[in-house]
Every structure is written in structure tokens, then in C-alpha cells.
PDB file of C-alpha atoms in Angstrom:
ATOM      1  CA  VAL A 232      15.489 -13.338  -5.366  1.00  0.00           C
ATOM      2  CA  TRP A 233      12.985 -14.962  -7.698  1.00  0.00           C
ATOM      3  CA  ARG A 234      10.613 -12.469  -9.304  1.00  0.00           C
ATOM      4  CA  THR A 235       7.823 -12.764 -11.831  1.00  0.00           C
ATOM      5  CA  THR A 236       7.666  -8.990 -12.366  1.00  0.00           C
ATOM      6  CA  PRO A 237      10.139  -6.109 -12.339  1.00  0.00           C
ATOM      7  CA  SER A 238      10.790  -4.353  -9.027  1.00  0.00           C
ATOM      8  CA  PRO A 239       8.999  -1.075  -8.294  1.00  0.00           C
ATOM      9  CA  THR A 240      12.275   0.786  -8.808  1.00  0.00           C
ATOM     10  CA  GLN A 241      12.777  -0.836 -12.222  1.00  0.00           C
ATOM     11  CA  ILE A 242       9.242   0.151 -13.238  1.00  0.00           C
ATOM     12  CA  ALA A 243       9.734   3.707 -11.978  1.00  0.00           C
ATOM     13  CA  ASP A 244      13.026   3.961 -13.875  1.00  0.00           C
ATOM     14  CA  ALA A 245      11.264   2.815 -17.059  1.00  0.00           C
ATOM     15  CA  ILE A 246       8.492   5.385 -16.612  1.00  0.00           C
ATOM     16  CA  GLY A 247      10.991   8.185 -16.255  1.00  0.00           C
ATOM     17  CA  PRO A 248      12.015  11.054 -14.019  1.00  0.00           C
ATOM     18  CA  ASP A 249       9.706  12.406 -11.316  1.00  0.00           C
ATOM     19  CA  THR A 250       8.013   9.025 -10.908  1.00  0.00           C
ATOM     20  CA  THR A 251       6.534   8.387  -7.472  1.00  0.00           C
ATOM     21  CA  ILE A 252       6.456   5.043  -5.682  1.00  0.00           C
ATOM     22  CA  GLN A 253       3.832   4.995  -2.943  1.00  0.00           C
ATOM     23  CA  PRO A 254       2.982   2.123  -0.571  1.00  0.00           C
ATOM     24  CA  LEU A 255      -0.533   0.771  -1.035  1.00  0.00           C
ATOM     25  CA  LEU A 256      -1.570  -0.523   2.381  1.00  0.00           C
ATOM     26  CA  ILE A 257      -4.065  -3.377   2.745  1.00  0.00           C
ATOM     27  CA  PRO A 258      -6.814  -2.771   5.330  1.00  0.00           C
ATOM     28  CA  ARG A 259      -7.596  -5.500   7.860  1.00  0.00           C
ATOM     29  CA  ASP A 260     -11.011  -6.163   6.300  1.00  0.00           C
ATOM     30  CA  PHE A 261      -9.927  -6.068   2.642  1.00  0.00           C
ATOM     31  CA  THR A 262     -12.458  -8.077   0.638  1.00  0.00           C
ATOM     32  CA  ASP A 263     -10.513  -8.770  -2.552  1.00  0.00           C
ATOM     33  CA  GLY A 264      -9.387 -12.390  -2.736  1.00  0.00           C
ATOM     34  CA  LEU A 265      -5.742 -11.869  -3.561  1.00  0.00           C
ATOM     35  CA  LEU A 266      -3.051 -13.619  -1.552  1.00  0.00           C
ATOM     36  CA  GLN A 267      -2.326 -10.816   0.914  1.00  0.00           C
ATOM     37  CA  ALA A 268      -6.014  -9.954   1.494  1.00  0.00           C
ATOM     38  CA  TYR A 269      -6.259 -12.356   4.408  1.00  0.00           C
ATOM     39  CA  TRP A 270      -3.234 -11.193   6.365  1.00  0.00           C
ATOM     40  CA  ARG A 271      -5.422 -10.741   9.433  1.00  0.00           C
ATOM     41  CA  ARG A 272      -7.789 -13.643   8.719  1.00  0.00           C
ATOM     42  CA  PRO A 273      -5.442 -16.578   8.043  1.00  0.00           C
ATOM     43  CA  ALA A 274      -8.139 -19.241   8.489  1.00  0.00           C
ATOM     44  CA  ALA A 275      -9.426 -18.191   5.052  1.00  0.00           C
ATOM     45  CA  TYR A 276      -6.359 -19.851   3.494  1.00  0.00           C
ATOM     46  CA  LEU A 277      -7.630 -23.204   4.733  1.00  0.00           C
ATOM     47  CA  ASP A 278     -10.571 -22.980   2.318  1.00  0.00           C
ATOM     48  CA  PRO A 279      -9.644 -24.609  -1.032  1.00  0.00           C
ATOM     49  CA  GLU A 280     -12.077 -22.260  -2.827  1.00  0.00           C
ATOM     50  CA  VAL A 281     -10.244 -19.230  -1.443  1.00  0.00           C
ATOM     51  CA  ARG A 282      -6.859 -20.663  -2.476  1.00  0.00           C
ATOM     52  CA  ARG A 283      -8.159 -21.559  -5.924  1.00  0.00           C
ATOM     53  CA  GLY A 284      -8.415 -17.847  -6.755  1.00  0.00           C
ATOM     54  CA  MET A 285      -4.797 -17.120  -5.800  1.00  0.00           C
ATOM     55  CA  SER A 286      -2.218 -17.668  -8.494  1.00  0.00           C
ATOM     56  CA  SER A 287       0.590 -18.059  -5.944  1.00  0.00           C
ATOM     57  CA  PHE A 288      -0.827 -21.382  -4.784  1.00  0.00           C
ATOM     58  CA  HIS A 289      -0.864 -22.703  -8.360  1.00  0.00           C
ATOM     59  CA  LEU A 290       2.910 -22.248  -8.564  1.00  0.00           C
ATOM     60  CA  LEU A 291       3.503 -24.647  -5.675  1.00  0.00           C
ATOM     61  CA  ASP A 292       3.504 -28.418  -5.519  1.00  0.00           C
ATOM     62  CA  PRO A 293       0.090 -29.483  -4.137  1.00  0.00           C
ATOM     63  CA  ALA A 294       1.830 -31.635  -1.515  1.00  0.00           C
ATOM     64  CA  VAL A 295       3.666 -28.553  -0.236  1.00  0.00           C
ATOM     65  CA  VAL A 296       0.393 -26.616  -0.054  1.00  0.00           C
ATOM     66  CA  ASP A 297      -1.346 -29.482   1.758  1.00  0.00           C
ATOM     67  CA  ALA A 298       1.451 -29.711   4.333  1.00  0.00           C
ATOM     68  CA  ALA A 299       1.469 -25.937   4.863  1.00  0.00           C
ATOM     69  CA  MET A 300      -2.317 -25.835   5.286  1.00  0.00           C
ATOM     70  CA  ALA A 301      -2.184 -28.691   7.805  1.00  0.00           C
ATOM     71  CA  GLN A 302       0.452 -26.773   9.774  1.00  0.00           C
ATOM     72  CA  LEU A 303      -1.566 -23.548   9.576  1.00  0.00           C
ATOM     73  CA  ASP A 304      -4.704 -25.337  10.749  1.00  0.00           C
ATOM     74  CA  ASP A 305      -2.795 -26.863  13.665  1.00  0.00           C
ATOM     75  CA  ASP A 306      -1.212 -23.502  14.582  1.00  0.00           C
ATOM     76  CA  LEU A 307      -4.576 -21.730  14.474  1.00  0.00           C
ATOM     77  CA  ARG A 308      -6.316 -24.364  16.591  1.00  0.00           C
ATOM     78  CA  ALA A 309      -3.520 -24.334  19.184  1.00  0.00           C
ATOM     79  CA  GLY A 310      -3.343 -20.511  19.289  1.00  0.00           C
ATOM     80  CA  ARG A 311       0.283 -20.493  18.124  1.00  0.00           C
ATOM     81  CA  TRP A 312      -0.442 -18.374  15.056  1.00  0.00           C
ATOM     82  CA  ASP A 313      -2.124 -15.659  17.121  1.00  0.00           C
ATOM     83  CA  SER A 314       0.722 -15.692  19.660  1.00  0.00           C
ATOM     84  CA  ARG A 315       3.404 -15.393  16.976  1.00  0.00           C
ATOM     85  CA  HIS A 316       1.544 -12.637  15.111  1.00  0.00           C
ATOM     86  CA  GLU A 317       0.093 -10.665  18.027  1.00  0.00           C
ATOM     87  CA  GLN A 318       1.629  -7.412  16.780  1.00  0.00           C
ATOM     88  CA  LEU A 319       0.239  -7.982  13.283  1.00  0.00           C
ATOM     89  CA  LEU A 320      -3.243  -8.630  14.649  1.00  0.00           C
ATOM     90  CA  GLN A 321      -3.277  -5.216  16.322  1.00  0.00           C
ATOM     91  CA  ARG A 322      -2.815  -3.339  13.031  1.00  0.00           C
ATOM     92  CA  GLU A 323      -5.585  -1.728  11.013  1.00  0.00           C
ATOM     93  CA  GLU A 324      -3.599  -2.002   7.773  1.00  0.00           C
ATOM     94  CA  HIS A 325      -0.563  -3.866   6.502  1.00  0.00           C
ATOM     95  CA  ASP A 326       2.229  -3.158   4.047  1.00  0.00           C
ATOM     96  CA  ALA A 327       2.460  -6.352   1.994  1.00  0.00           C
ATOM     97  CA  GLY A 328       4.774  -4.801  -0.569  1.00  0.00           C
ATOM     98  CA  TRP A 329       2.221  -3.399  -2.996  1.00  0.00           C
ATOM     99  CA  ARG A 330       3.249  -0.148  -4.615  1.00  0.00           C
ATOM    100  CA  LEU A 331       1.371   2.484  -6.608  1.00  0.00           C
ATOM    101  CA  ILE A 332       3.764   3.831  -9.230  1.00  0.00           C
ATOM    102  CA  TYR A 333       2.850   6.995 -11.099  1.00  0.00           C
ATOM    103  CA  ASN A 334       4.239  10.013 -12.834  1.00  0.00           C
TER     104      ASN A 334
END
């Protein structure tokens, strides 16, 4: 697994005993522009200005991003994305792997 940061467990171990790791759920209408903010509004990823503020897209080859956005656009227009993610669309919040780590 490729990581740019330590895992939550590694961070908790470094902080010390009695450290708590708590999921930080993202609400469906989260307004921050980070990558996972649009989990329920995937059409936002089609906007180059939205992607420009997400460091994850800068790590990818632009041709890969262009191809993925073309596929996403096609899936959204055809209703395939909604069909595949019907269960996700019913949620009020989503666990995208964020963790609050404190002692």
C-alpha cells in the first residue's frame, strides 16, 4: 500500500498510551473542497476548478485524469454512476477513512 502519511495506528502509537482513534464522518453536504467532500455530488469532480484544489489530482498523469473524468461524465449522463452507488446516495454521512486521533 502506497502512503504519503503514517497510518492512524502508527500515529496513535507515537502519541502514546490511552490514545483514541475516532472516525470523522463526512456529511453529504460537506462544503470543504477536499477530495472526499463530493462523495455524494460526483459531478463536482468534472469541474477543473474543483479538481485544481485537490492535491490528489496533481499526483496523477493529466491524461489519466482526463480519461477518468470522461468516463465519470459518461457514467453520470447514462445513470450508471447512480445505479452503482445507490446505497451510497442514501447515506447522510460517509466514512472516507478520516480519523481524529487524540490523547
